[in-house]
C-alpha cells in the first residue's frame, strides 16, 4: 500500500537554475526568494519520499508544435535534461520509475483520460529547476521521478478543471497501486506572469495571494476559471496554475498547509511556494 | 476554443497563430542545438530561407522585431530561444516589447508589474 505524503508547489523560472549555478542565493535580489526553500527541503529530508510525481509543462524541449500532447506521462527508467537554447546548464540524469508509471497510465485510461505515454522524454527546466531547488547540489538521484507534462504553450490547453481532475485520477491511481512506497506530488510553474506582447511583465500580486489562500481549502474557487480568464487575470503564462491544480487534485486526504512563501518579482514572475502535508 | 477576447497588448498563441508561425517557430526550435545556433549566426538570411519563412517573417527576424514576430505567429517560448542566440534575456525581451530599456522594464516589475492595460476581477 503506497502513501501520498504531500504536495509541493513551486515556481520553475529558468533564472532560478542560473542563480543556483552561479551561487547567487545570498545576493540581495535572491536572498528572500531562496529563504523559502530550507523548510521544504527539511520536510523532504525528514519524510524521505521514494517517488515524486512532477506536474510540469514543457517549453519546447521535448515537444515541438508538430506533436503537442495535452497530457503526457513518462514511463522511462531515466530522464535526461538538455540544452534549451539559451544558457541553462543541463543537470545530471534523473531517475525514473516504471511500475507505478505504467499503473498510472493504465488507471488514467480506465478513468477516461488518454495521455500520451513516453518511454523516452527529455525534461526541461519546468521539471529540473524544482528538483534543483529541493535537492541542492543535484542530490536527487535516489528519488524516482514520474514526469506528467501538461500543455501550457499553445491553445487549446486543458481546462483548469480538467488538470485538477487529472490530478485526482493520478491520486486514485497511486492509492490503488500495490507498491509500498512514499509518494510526493510536485506542481511546478506559475504564478502570474506574462512574457509576450506589450503587456509583458504583467504580474497580479493580489490574485497570486488569492490562489495561495484558496489552494488547500477551496481549490474549486480556482478550477472555475477558464484559460481565457487566467490569461486575463494572471497573464499569458498564468495558465501554469494548471500544474498547481493537478498537484492539489492528487492529494486525497486531510491536508495541512505547513509552509508558504510569495516573492515578486523573480525574473518576470510572481513566485510562490507551498508545502502541503497529506494525512 | 479560441480565447474570445484576449486582453490588450496580448497575442494569444492559438491554432491559427501556430499555423501561421509554424516555420518561424521551427527555425527557433532548431536553436536548442548548438549547430543550429552557429548555422544561423553564420548566414541569417540563408537560414531563414532554409526554413521557408515568409518575407514578412524573415524581415521581422532579421530586424529583431519581437512584436512583429509574434503578430506573424511566433510563440514567445520559441522566440525566447531566438533571444538567447542574440544574448538577450527575458527582461531584455520584455523591454523590447514594451518600449522600455531593460533597466526600466526591471524597475517596472519591482514596482508591481505591467498593469497599464488594466486589471480584471478574479472573484
mmCIF file of C-alpha atoms in Angstrom:
data_model
loop_
_atom_site.group_PDB
_atom_site.id
_atom_site.type_symbol
_atom_site.label_atom_id
_atom_site.label_comp_id
_atom_site.label_asym_id
_atom_site.label_seq_id
_atom_site.Cartn_x
_atom_site.Cartn_y
_atom_site.Cartn_z
ATOM 1 C CA UNK A 1 0.000 0.000 0.000
ATOM 2 C CA UNK A 2 1.558 3.257 -1.117
ATOM 3 C CA UNK A 3 1.106 6.543 0.658
ATOM 4 C CA UNK A 4 0.785 10.026 -0.772
ATOM 5 C CA UNK A 5 2.647 12.061 1.816
ATOM 6 C CA UNK A 6 2.009 15.534 0.465
ATOM 7 C CA UNK A 7 2.409 18.102 -2.227
ATOM 8 C CA UNK A 8 4.814 20.880 -3.048
ATOM 9 C CA UNK A 9 4.083 23.791 -5.346
ATOM 10 C CA UNK A 10 6.893 25.939 -6.649
ATOM 11 C CA UNK A 11 7.770 28.247 -9.482
ATOM 12 C CA UNK A 12 10.209 26.858 -12.056
ATOM 13 C CA UNK A 13 11.669 30.030 -13.555
ATOM 14 C CA UNK A 14 14.869 29.292 -15.525
ATOM 15 C CA UNK A 15 16.665 32.206 -13.839
ATOM 16 C CA UNK A 16 16.437 30.247 -10.549
ATOM 17 C CA UNK A 17 18.579 27.486 -12.050
ATOM 18 C CA UNK A 18 21.034 30.016 -13.393
ATOM 19 C CA UNK A 19 21.246 31.724 -9.984
ATOM 20 C CA UNK A 20 21.977 28.364 -8.305
ATOM 21 C CA UNK A 21 24.638 27.558 -10.919
ATOM 22 C CA UNK A 22 26.305 30.876 -10.221
ATOM 23 C CA UNK A 23 25.990 30.658 -6.419
ATOM 24 C CA UNK A 24 23.887 33.813 -6.142
ATOM 25 C CA UNK A 25 21.435 32.551 -3.499
ATOM 26 C CA UNK A 26 22.582 35.087 -0.916
ATOM 27 C CA UNK A 27 22.679 38.072 -3.234
ATOM 28 C CA UNK A 28 20.124 40.775 -2.311
ATOM 29 C CA UNK A 29 17.929 40.034 -5.337
ATOM 30 C CA UNK A 30 17.675 36.342 -4.481
ATOM 31 C CA UNK A 31 18.052 36.079 -0.720
ATOM 32 C CA UNK A 32 14.370 36.306 0.249
ATOM 33 C CA UNK A 33 13.325 34.009 -2.560
ATOM 34 C CA UNK A 34 15.718 31.199 -1.633
ATOM 35 C CA UNK A 35 14.957 31.640 2.076
ATOM 36 C CA UNK A 36 11.587 30.000 1.364
ATOM 37 C CA UNK A 37 13.113 26.648 0.467
ATOM 38 C CA UNK A 38 15.004 25.272 3.506
ATOM 39 C CA UNK A 39 11.766 24.324 5.328
ATOM 40 C CA UNK A 40 10.616 22.387 2.272
ATOM 41 C CA UNK A 41 13.984 20.650 1.980
ATOM 42 C CA UNK A 42 13.914 19.764 5.673
ATOM 43 C CA UNK A 43 10.449 18.245 5.292
ATOM 44 C CA UNK A 44 11.619 16.176 2.325
ATOM 45 C CA UNK A 45 14.677 15.087 4.279
ATOM 46 C CA UNK A 46 12.530 14.012 7.218
ATOM 47 C CA UNK A 47 9.882 12.296 5.087
ATOM 48 C CA UNK A 48 12.235 10.632 2.569
ATOM 49 C CA UNK A 49 9.762 10.085 -0.258
ATOM 50 C CA UNK A 50 10.613 7.291 -2.677
ATOM 51 C CA UNK A 51 8.794 8.707 -5.682
ATOM 52 C CA UNK A 52 7.934 12.220 -6.859
ATOM 53 C CA UNK A 53 5.197 12.730 -9.427
ATOM 54 C CA UNK A 54 6.049 16.040 -11.060
ATOM 55 C CA UNK A 55 3.391 18.023 -12.920
ATOM 56 C CA UNK A 56 5.173 20.470 -15.212
ATOM 57 C CA UNK A 57 4.957 21.984 -18.670
ATOM 58 C CA UNK A 58 7.445 21.597 -21.485
ATOM 59 C CA UNK A 59 8.733 24.805 -23.081
ATOM 60 C CA UNK A 60 9.835 23.473 -26.443
ATOM 61 C CA UNK A 61 12.490 20.940 -25.476
ATOM 62 C CA UNK A 62 10.860 17.518 -25.811
ATOM 63 C CA UNK A 63 7.683 18.611 -27.537
ATOM 64 C CA UNK A 64 7.678 20.941 -30.508
ATOM 65 C CA UNK A 65 4.436 22.098 -32.117
ATOM 66 C CA UNK A 66 4.466 19.207 -34.591
ATOM 67 C CA UNK A 67 3.065 16.945 -31.875
ATOM 68 C CA UNK A 68 1.914 18.568 -28.718
ATOM 69 C CA UNK A 69 0.281 16.291 -26.173
ATOM 70 C CA UNK A 70 -2.313 17.796 -23.909
ATOM 71 C CA UNK A 71 -1.201 15.415 -21.165
ATOM 72 C CA UNK A 72 1.943 13.261 -21.336
ATOM 73 C CA UNK A 73 3.147 10.734 -18.762
ATOM 74 C CA UNK A 74 6.691 9.393 -18.631
ATOM 75 C CA UNK A 75 7.262 5.659 -18.125
ATOM 76 C CA UNK A 76 11.033 5.654 -18.561
ATOM 77 C CA UNK A 77 13.724 4.341 -16.211
ATOM 78 C CA UNK A 78 15.700 7.553 -16.688
ATOM 79 C CA UNK A 79 15.122 11.080 -17.962
ATOM 80 C CA UNK A 80 17.658 13.430 -19.451
ATOM 81 C CA UNK A 81 17.738 17.206 -19.410
ATOM 82 C CA UNK A 82 19.252 19.057 -22.375
ATOM 83 C CA UNK A 83 20.191 22.423 -23.816
ATOM 84 C CA UNK A 84 17.091 24.575 -24.249
ATOM 85 C CA UNK A 85 18.984 27.026 -26.414
ATOM 86 C CA UNK A 86 19.750 29.827 -24.036
ATOM 87 C CA UNK A 87 22.136 29.084 -21.314
ATOM 88 C CA UNK A 88 20.639 26.909 -18.610
ATOM 89 C CA UNK A 89 23.245 24.319 -17.740
ATOM 90 C CA UNK A 90 21.766 20.807 -18.112
ATOM 91 C CA UNK A 91 21.545 18.837 -14.866
ATOM 92 C CA UNK A 92 22.588 15.187 -14.360
ATOM 93 C CA UNK A 93 20.235 12.301 -15.286
ATOM 94 C CA UNK A 94 17.006 11.922 -13.344
ATOM 95 C CA UNK A 95 15.957 8.511 -12.077
ATOM 96 C CA UNK A 96 12.650 7.254 -13.421
ATOM 97 C CA UNK A 97 10.194 4.662 -12.183
ATOM 98 C CA UNK A 98 8.430 2.214 -14.468
ATOM 99 C CA UNK A 99 5.963 0.140 -12.421
ATOM 100 C CA UNK A 100 3.880 2.921 -10.905
ATOM 101 C CA UNK A 101 4.219 4.905 -14.135
ATOM 102 C CA UNK A 102 2.526 2.143 -16.117
ATOM 103 C CA UNK A 103 -0.055 1.639 -13.407
ATOM 104 C CA UNK A 104 -0.882 5.342 -13.621
ATOM 105 C CA UNK A 105 -1.172 5.173 -17.407
ATOM 106 C CA UNK A 106 -3.483 2.148 -17.244
ATOM 107 C CA UNK A 107 -5.532 3.676 -14.481
ATOM 108 C CA UNK A 108 -5.848 7.013 -16.313
ATOM 109 C CA UNK A 109 -7.149 5.340 -19.448
ATOM 110 C CA UNK A 110 -9.673 3.355 -17.418
ATOM 111 C CA UNK A 111 -10.612 6.628 -15.765
ATOM 112 C CA UNK A 112 -11.391 8.363 -19.074
ATOM 113 C CA UNK A 113 -8.075 10.161 -19.662
ATOM 114 C CA UNK A 114 -5.997 9.469 -22.763
ATOM 115 C CA UNK A 115 -2.435 10.600 -22.061
ATOM 116 C CA UNK A 116 0.497 10.419 -24.431
ATOM 117 C CA UNK A 117 2.801 7.744 -22.999
ATOM 118 C CA UNK A 118 6.524 8.441 -23.252
ATOM 119 C CA UNK A 119 9.088 5.680 -22.824
ATOM 120 C CA UNK A 120 11.705 8.285 -23.570
ATOM 121 C CA UNK A 121 11.435 12.011 -22.962
ATOM 122 C CA UNK A 122 13.784 14.856 -22.286
ATOM 123 C CA UNK A 123 12.653 17.041 -19.404
ATOM 124 C CA UNK A 124 13.203 20.783 -19.363
ATOM 125 C CA UNK A 125 13.511 23.472 -16.713
ATOM 126 C CA UNK A 126 9.842 23.054 -15.805
ATOM 127 C CA UNK A 127 10.833 19.816 -14.101
ATOM 128 C CA UNK A 128 14.518 20.302 -13.413
ATOM 129 C CA UNK A 129 14.513 23.666 -11.630
ATOM 130 C CA UNK A 130 12.186 22.358 -8.888
ATOM 131 C CA UNK A 131 14.392 19.277 -8.449
ATOM 132 C CA UNK A 132 17.455 21.523 -8.148
ATOM 133 C CA UNK A 133 15.604 23.698 -5.623
ATOM 134 C CA UNK A 134 14.528 20.749 -3.479
ATOM 135 C CA UNK A 135 17.830 18.888 -3.708
ATOM 136 C CA UNK A 136 20.701 21.402 -3.899
ATOM 137 C CA UNK A 137 23.877 20.031 -5.383
ATOM 138 C CA UNK A 138 21.777 17.804 -7.668
ATOM 139 C CA UNK A 139 21.442 15.324 -4.838
ATOM 140 C CA UNK A 140 18.271 13.751 -6.228
ATOM 141 C CA UNK A 141 19.375 10.513 -7.861
ATOM 142 C CA UNK A 142 17.864 8.423 -5.031
ATOM 143 C CA UNK A 143 14.422 9.858 -5.801
ATOM 144 C CA UNK A 144 12.365 8.188 -8.521
ATOM 145 C CA UNK A 145 10.581 10.730 -10.669
ATOM 146 C CA UNK A 146 7.449 10.350 -12.792
ATOM 147 C CA UNK A 147 7.015 13.336 -15.134
ATOM 148 C CA UNK A 148 3.489 14.407 -16.034
ATOM 149 C CA UNK A 149 3.543 17.110 -18.671
ATOM 150 C CA UNK A 150 0.596 19.465 -19.268
ATOM 151 C CA UNK A 151 0.352 21.658 -22.380
ATOM 152 C CA UNK A 152 0.581 25.325 -21.389
ATOM 153 C CA UNK A 153 2.157 26.529 -24.601
ATOM 154 C CA UNK A 154 -0.428 26.525 -27.357
ATOM 155 C CA UNK A 155 -4.172 26.983 -27.044
ATOM 156 C CA UNK A 156 -6.319 24.962 -26.801
ATOM 157 C CA UNK A 157 -4.981 23.852 -23.444
ATOM 158 C CA UNK A 158 -6.691 21.588 -20.935
ATOM 159 C CA UNK A 159 -9.216 23.446 -18.848
ATOM 160 C CA UNK A 160 -8.006 24.163 -15.294
ATOM 161 C CA UNK A 161 -10.789 21.901 -14.012
ATOM 162 C CA UNK A 162 -9.524 19.113 -16.274
ATOM 163 C CA UNK A 163 -5.971 19.420 -14.975
ATOM 164 C CA UNK A 164 -7.365 19.229 -11.452
ATOM 165 C CA UNK A 165 -9.333 16.118 -12.432
ATOM 166 C CA UNK A 166 -6.183 14.597 -13.934
ATOM 167 C CA UNK A 167 -4.507 15.090 -10.582
ATOM 168 C CA UNK A 168 -7.445 13.466 -8.817
ATOM 169 C CA UNK A 169 -7.205 10.479 -11.161
ATOM 170 C CA UNK A 170 -3.465 10.159 -10.540
ATOM 171 C CA UNK A 171 -4.075 10.332 -6.798
ATOM 172 C CA UNK A 172 -6.550 7.466 -7.126
ATOM 173 C CA UNK A 173 -4.051 5.521 -9.242
ATOM 174 C CA UNK A 174 -1.328 5.854 -6.625
ATOM 175 C CA UNK A 175 -3.676 4.768 -3.864
ATOM 176 C CA UNK A 176 -4.737 1.694 -5.841
ATOM 177 C CA UNK A 177 -1.184 0.611 -6.586
ATOM 178 C CA UNK A 178 0.202 -2.408 -4.788
ATOM 179 C CA UNK A 179 3.703 -0.982 -4.347
ATOM 180 C CA UNK A 180 4.773 0.036 -0.861
ATOM 181 C CA UNK A 181 6.232 3.488 -1.445
ATOM 182 C CA UNK A 182 6.024 7.052 -0.206
ATOM 183 C CA UNK A 183 4.905 9.391 -2.968
ATOM 184 C CA UNK A 184 5.103 13.177 -3.083
ATOM 185 C CA UNK A 185 3.402 15.390 -5.674
ATOM 186 C CA UNK A 186 5.145 18.417 -7.200
ATOM 187 C CA UNK A 187 3.225 21.141 -9.015
ATOM 188 C CA UNK A 188 5.591 23.467 -10.829
ATOM 189 C CA UNK A 189 5.192 26.792 -12.601
ATOM 190 C CA UNK A 190 3.206 29.973 -12.099
ATOM 191 C CA UNK A 191 2.058 32.075 -10.529
ATOM 192 C CA UNK A 192 1.042 35.181 -12.516
ATOM 193 C CA UNK A 193 3.311 36.288 -15.335
ATOM 194 C CA UNK A 194 3.309 37.289 -18.960
ATOM 195 C CA UNK A 195 6.322 37.044 -21.232
ATOM 196 C CA UNK A 196 4.765 38.128 -24.521
ATOM 197 C CA UNK A 197 3.433 41.281 -26.110
ATOM 198 C CA UNK A 198 3.133 44.856 -24.965
ATOM 199 C CA UNK A 199 1.595 43.563 -21.760
ATOM 200 C CA UNK A 200 4.835 41.672 -20.945
ATOM 201 C CA UNK A 201 5.726 41.990 -17.297
ATOM 202 C CA UNK A 202 2.147 41.756 -16.074
ATOM 203 C CA UNK A 203 2.053 40.433 -12.510
ATOM 204 C CA UNK A 204 -1.058 40.219 -10.343
ATOM 205 C CA UNK A 205 0.073 40.031 -6.724
ATOM 206 C CA UNK A 206 -3.472 40.116 -5.370
ATOM 207 C CA UNK A 207 -4.560 37.166 -7.493
ATOM 208 C CA UNK A 208 -1.434 35.213 -6.590
ATOM 209 C CA UNK A 209 -2.195 35.631 -2.888
ATOM 210 C CA UNK A 210 -5.787 34.611 -3.567
ATOM 211 C CA UNK A 211 -4.508 31.413 -5.233
ATOM 212 C CA UNK A 212 -2.287 30.658 -2.245
ATOM 213 C CA UNK A 213 -5.219 31.271 0.109
ATOM 214 C CA UNK A 214 -7.637 29.066 -1.819
ATOM 215 C CA UNK A 215 -5.458 26.205 -2.986
ATOM 216 C CA UNK A 216 -5.733 23.979 0.072
ATOM 217 C CA UNK A 217 -9.212 24.714 1.493
ATOM 218 C CA UNK A 218 -11.109 25.643 -1.653
ATOM 219 C CA UNK A 219 -9.408 24.599 -4.900
ATOM 220 C CA UNK A 220 -12.709 24.818 -6.793
ATOM 221 C CA UNK A 221 -12.526 28.590 -6.400
ATOM 222 C CA UNK A 222 -9.615 28.242 -8.850
ATOM 223 C CA UNK A 223 -10.864 25.446 -11.122
ATOM 224 C CA UNK A 224 -13.879 27.557 -12.094
ATOM 225 C CA UNK A 225 -11.686 29.770 -14.274
ATOM 226 C CA UNK A 226 -11.280 29.176 -17.986
ATOM 227 C CA UNK A 227 -7.843 29.513 -19.547
ATOM 228 C CA UNK A 228 -9.146 32.714 -21.129
ATOM 229 C CA UNK A 229 -9.907 34.013 -17.640
ATOM 230 C CA UNK A 230 -6.414 33.100 -16.475
ATOM 231 C CA UNK A 231 -4.754 34.829 -19.447
ATOM 232 C CA UNK A 232 -6.573 37.997 -18.453
ATOM 233 C CA UNK A 233 -6.280 37.747 -14.672
ATOM 234 C CA UNK A 234 -2.859 36.123 -14.336
ATOM 235 C CA UNK A 235 -1.130 36.879 -17.658
ATOM 236 C CA UNK A 236 -0.478 34.646 -20.651
ATOM 237 C CA UNK A 237 1.751 32.311 -18.650
ATOM 238 C CA UNK A 238 -0.509 32.430 -15.594
ATOM 239 C CA UNK A 239 -2.171 29.389 -17.180
ATOM 240 C CA UNK A 240 0.642 27.445 -15.484
ATOM 241 C CA UNK A 241 -1.679 27.357 -12.495
ATOM 242 C CA UNK A 242 -2.730 24.074 -14.181
ATOM 243 C CA UNK A 243 0.169 22.241 -12.551
ATOM 244 C CA UNK A 244 -0.607 23.539 -9.078
ATOM 245 C CA UNK A 245 -4.198 22.411 -9.550
ATOM 246 C CA UNK A 246 -3.129 18.956 -10.751
ATOM 247 C CA UNK A 247 -0.858 18.585 -7.718
ATOM 248 C CA UNK A 248 -3.671 19.689 -5.415
ATOM 249 C CA UNK A 249 -6.123 17.325 -7.105
ATOM 250 C CA UNK A 250 -3.743 14.450 -6.421
ATOM 251 C CA UNK A 251 -3.916 14.963 -2.639
ATOM 252 C CA UNK A 252 -6.844 12.916 -1.364
ATOM 253 C CA UNK A 253 -6.519 13.087 2.413
ATOM 254 C CA UNK A 254 -6.649 15.511 5.293
ATOM 255 C CA UNK A 255 -4.469 18.411 4.231
ATOM 256 C CA UNK A 256 -2.341 20.719 6.328
ATOM 257 C CA UNK A 257 -0.518 23.690 4.871
ATOM 258 C CA UNK A 258 2.910 23.540 6.505
ATOM 259 C CA UNK A 259 4.665 26.368 4.702
ATOM 260 C CA UNK A 260 4.162 29.054 2.106
ATOM 261 C CA UNK A 261 6.004 31.951 0.614
ATOM 262 C CA UNK A 262 5.403 34.507 -2.100
ATOM 263 C CA UNK A 263 8.012 36.700 -3.698
ATOM 264 C CA UNK A 264 7.603 39.024 -6.665
ATOM 265 C CA UNK A 265 9.185 39.697 -8.968
ATOM 266 C CA UNK A 266 11.608 36.894 -9.620
ATOM 267 C CA UNK A 267 12.581 37.448 -13.204
ATOM 268 C CA UNK A 268 9.169 38.438 -14.664
ATOM 269 C CA UNK A 269 7.108 36.296 -12.336
ATOM 270 C CA UNK A 270 5.177 36.137 -9.113
ATOM 271 C CA UNK A 271 6.989 33.236 -7.455
ATOM 272 C CA UNK A 272 5.042 31.129 -4.991
ATOM 273 C CA UNK A 273 5.990 28.165 -2.819
ATOM 274 C CA UNK A 274 3.670 25.937 -0.836
ATOM 275 C CA UNK A 275 4.173 22.760 1.183
ATOM 276 C CA UNK A 276 1.095 20.664 1.937
ATOM 277 C CA UNK A 277 1.050 17.574 4.105
ATOM 278 C CA UNK A 278 -1.432 14.821 3.232
ATOM 279 C CA UNK A 279 -2.588 12.656 6.164
ATOM 280 C CA UNK B 1 -11.936 27.169 -28.141
ATOM 281 C CA UNK B 2 -10.083 30.235 -29.182
ATOM 282 C CA UNK B 3 -9.798 32.855 -26.493
ATOM 283 C CA UNK B 4 -12.679 35.157 -27.406
ATOM 284 C CA UNK B 5 -11.386 38.410 -26.010
ATOM 285 C CA UNK B 6 -7.668 38.446 -25.459
ATOM 286 C CA UNK B 7 -6.500 41.289 -23.252
ATOM 287 C CA UNK B 8 -4.989 44.327 -24.996
ATOM 288 C CA UNK B 9 -1.250 44.008 -25.558
ATOM 289 C CA UNK B 10 -1.511 40.219 -25.658
ATOM 290 C CA UNK B 11 -1.124 37.911 -28.646
ATOM 291 C CA UNK B 12 -2.818 34.650 -27.711
ATOM 292 C CA UNK B 13 -0.973 31.746 -29.306
ATOM 293 C CA UNK B 14 -3.709 29.502 -30.663
ATOM 294 C CA UNK B 15 -4.168 27.201 -33.657
ATOM 295 C CA UNK B 16 -4.402 29.878 -36.372
ATOM 296 C CA UNK B 17 -1.327 31.633 -34.985
ATOM 297 C CA UNK B 18 0.527 28.312 -34.738
ATOM 298 C CA UNK B 19 -0.354 27.606 -38.375
ATOM 299 C CA UNK B 20 0.894 30.989 -39.494
ATOM 300 C CA UNK B 21 4.051 30.765 -37.409
ATOM 301 C CA UNK B 22 4.968 27.120 -37.907
ATOM 302 C CA UNK B 23 8.129 27.631 -39.995
ATOM 303 C CA UNK B 24 9.255 30.536 -37.828
ATOM 304 C CA UNK B 25 8.825 28.559 -34.624
ATOM 305 C CA UNK B 26 10.523 25.545 -36.190
ATOM 306 C CA UNK B 27 13.523 27.704 -37.032
ATOM 307 C CA UNK B 28 13.679 28.904 -33.423
ATOM 308 C CA UNK B 29 13.241 25.346 -32.146
ATOM 309 C CA UNK B 30 16.440 24.431 -34.025
ATOM 310 C CA UNK B 31 18.301 26.771 -31.647
ATOM 311 C CA UNK B 32 18.101 24.050 -28.994
ATOM 312 C CA UNK B 33 21.089 22.607 -30.879
ATOM 313 C CA UNK B 34 24.420 24.429 -30.894
ATOM 314 C CA UNK B 35 24.747 23.543 -34.592
ATOM 315 C CA UNK B 36 21.514 25.420 -35.340
ATOM 316 C CA UNK B 37 22.669 28.499 -33.456
ATOM 317 C CA UNK B 38 26.008 28.514 -35.262
ATOM 318 C CA UNK B 39 24.448 27.981 -38.680
ATOM 319 C CA UNK B 40 22.020 30.847 -38.113
ATOM 320 C CA UNK B 41 24.716 33.260 -36.971
ATOM 321 C CA UNK B 42 26.898 32.304 -39.944
ATOM 322 C CA UNK B 43 24.164 33.063 -42.502
ATOM 323 C CA UNK B 44 20.969 34.541 -41.048
ATOM 324 C CA UNK B 45 19.242 35.175 -44.352
ATOM 325 C CA UNK B 46 20.059 31.772 -45.811
ATOM 326 C CA UNK B 47 18.907 30.077 -42.585
ATOM 327 C CA UNK B 48 15.512 31.833 -42.862
ATOM 328 C CA UNK B 49 15.168 30.643 -46.440
ATOM 329 C CA UNK B 50 16.080 27.102 -45.457
ATOM 330 C CA UNK B 51 13.127 27.015 -43.061
ATOM 331 C CA UNK B 52 10.728 28.628 -45.553
ATOM 332 C CA UNK B 53 9.919 31.810 -43.654
ATOM 333 C CA UNK B 54 7.651 34.319 -45.367
ATOM 334 C CA UNK B 55 9.191 37.605 -46.493
ATOM 335 C CA UNK B 56 7.492 39.385 -43.574
ATOM 336 C CA UNK B 57 8.722 36.849 -41.032
ATOM 337 C CA UNK B 58 12.239 36.982 -42.435
ATOM 338 C CA UNK B 59 12.297 40.780 -42.323
ATOM 339 C CA UNK B 60 10.999 40.781 -38.744
ATOM 340 C CA UNK B 61 13.538 38.178 -37.676
ATOM 341 C CA UNK B 62 16.489 39.926 -39.314
ATOM 342 C CA UNK B 63 15.211 43.202 -37.819
ATOM 343 C CA UNK B 64 14.829 41.688 -34.295
ATOM 344 C CA UNK B 65 11.244 42.980 -34.191
ATOM 345 C CA UNK B 66 9.812 40.837 -31.399
ATOM 346 C CA UNK B 67 6.276 42.224 -31.541
ATOM 347 C CA UNK B 68 6.086 41.776 -35.314
ATOM 348 C CA UNK B 69 7.361 38.215 -34.950
ATOM 349 C CA UNK B 70 4.519 37.460 -32.544
ATOM 350 C CA UNK B 71 1.961 39.054 -34.847
ATOM 351 C CA UNK B 72 3.284 36.738 -37.579
ATOM 352 C CA UNK B 73 2.797 33.616 -35.468
ATOM 353 C CA UNK B 74 5.912 33.443 -33.351
ATOM 354 C CA UNK B 75 5.418 31.801 -29.956
ATOM 355 C CA UNK B 76 7.188 33.533 -27.087
ATOM 356 C CA UNK B 77 8.627 30.191 -25.964
ATOM 357 C CA UNK B 78 10.446 29.795 -29.292
ATOM 358 C CA UNK B 79 11.223 33.488 -29.659
ATOM 359 C CA UNK B 80 12.938 33.208 -26.270
ATOM 360 C CA UNK B 81 15.373 30.744 -27.862
ATOM 361 C CA UNK B 82 15.998 33.286 -30.624
ATOM 362 C CA UNK B 83 16.616 35.942 -27.976
ATOM 363 C CA UNK B 84 19.107 33.570 -26.351
ATOM 364 C CA UNK B 85 21.052 33.334 -29.592
ATOM 365 C CA UNK B 86 21.282 37.119 -29.565
ATOM 366 C CA UNK B 87 22.478 37.067 -25.965
ATOM 367 C CA UNK B 88 19.259 38.589 -24.624
ATOM 368 C CA UNK B 89 17.327 37.511 -21.532
ATOM 369 C CA UNK B 90 13.570 37.586 -20.936
ATOM 370 C CA UNK B 91 13.797 41.007 -19.345
ATOM 371 C CA UNK B 92 15.627 42.416 -22.363
ATOM 372 C CA UNK B 93 12.812 40.965 -24.485
ATOM 373 C CA UNK B 94 10.276 42.475 -22.091
ATOM 374 C CA UNK B 95 11.877 45.854 -22.633
ATOM 375 C CA UNK B 96 11.850 45.431 -26.407
ATOM 376 C CA UNK B 97 8.134 44.626 -26.340
ATOM 377 C CA UNK B 98 7.105 47.416 -24.017
ATOM 378 C CA UNK B 99 9.311 50.138 -25.463
ATOM 379 C CA UNK B 100 11.461 50.351 -22.328
ATOM 380 C CA UNK B 101 15.129 49.867 -21.617
ATOM 381 C CA UNK B 102 15.896 46.657 -19.776
ATOM 382 C CA UNK B 103 16.511 48.626 -16.587
ATOM 383 C CA UNK B 104 13.198 50.469 -16.946
ATOM 384 C CA UNK B 105 11.438 47.146 -17.508
ATOM 385 C CA UNK B 106 13.062 45.640 -14.409
ATOM 386 C CA UNK B 107 12.116 48.693 -12.352
ATOM 387 C CA UNK B 108 8.530 48.378 -13.569
ATOM 388 C CA UNK B 109 8.468 44.734 -12.426
ATOM 389 C CA UNK B 110 9.755 45.689 -8.978
ATOM 390 C CA UNK B 111 7.136 48.417 -8.889
ATOM 391 C CA UNK B 112 4.343 45.860 -9.216
ATOM 392 C CA UNK B 113 4.414 44.764 -12.832
ATOM 393 C CA UNK B 114 2.865 45.960 -16.039
ATOM 394 C CA UNK B 115 -0.715 46.995 -15.321
ATOM 395 C CA UNK B 116 -1.076 49.677 -17.973
ATOM 396 C CA UNK B 117 -3.735 47.667 -19.824
ATOM 397 C CA UNK B 118 -5.885 47.440 -16.737
ATOM 398 C CA UNK B 119 -6.832 44.636 -14.416
ATOM 399 C CA UNK B 120 -9.551 42.021 -14.278
ATOM 400 C CA UNK B 121 -11.702 40.947 -11.392
ATOM 401 C CA UNK B 122 -10.956 37.466 -10.185
ATOM 402 C CA UNK B 123 -13.671 36.876 -7.639
#
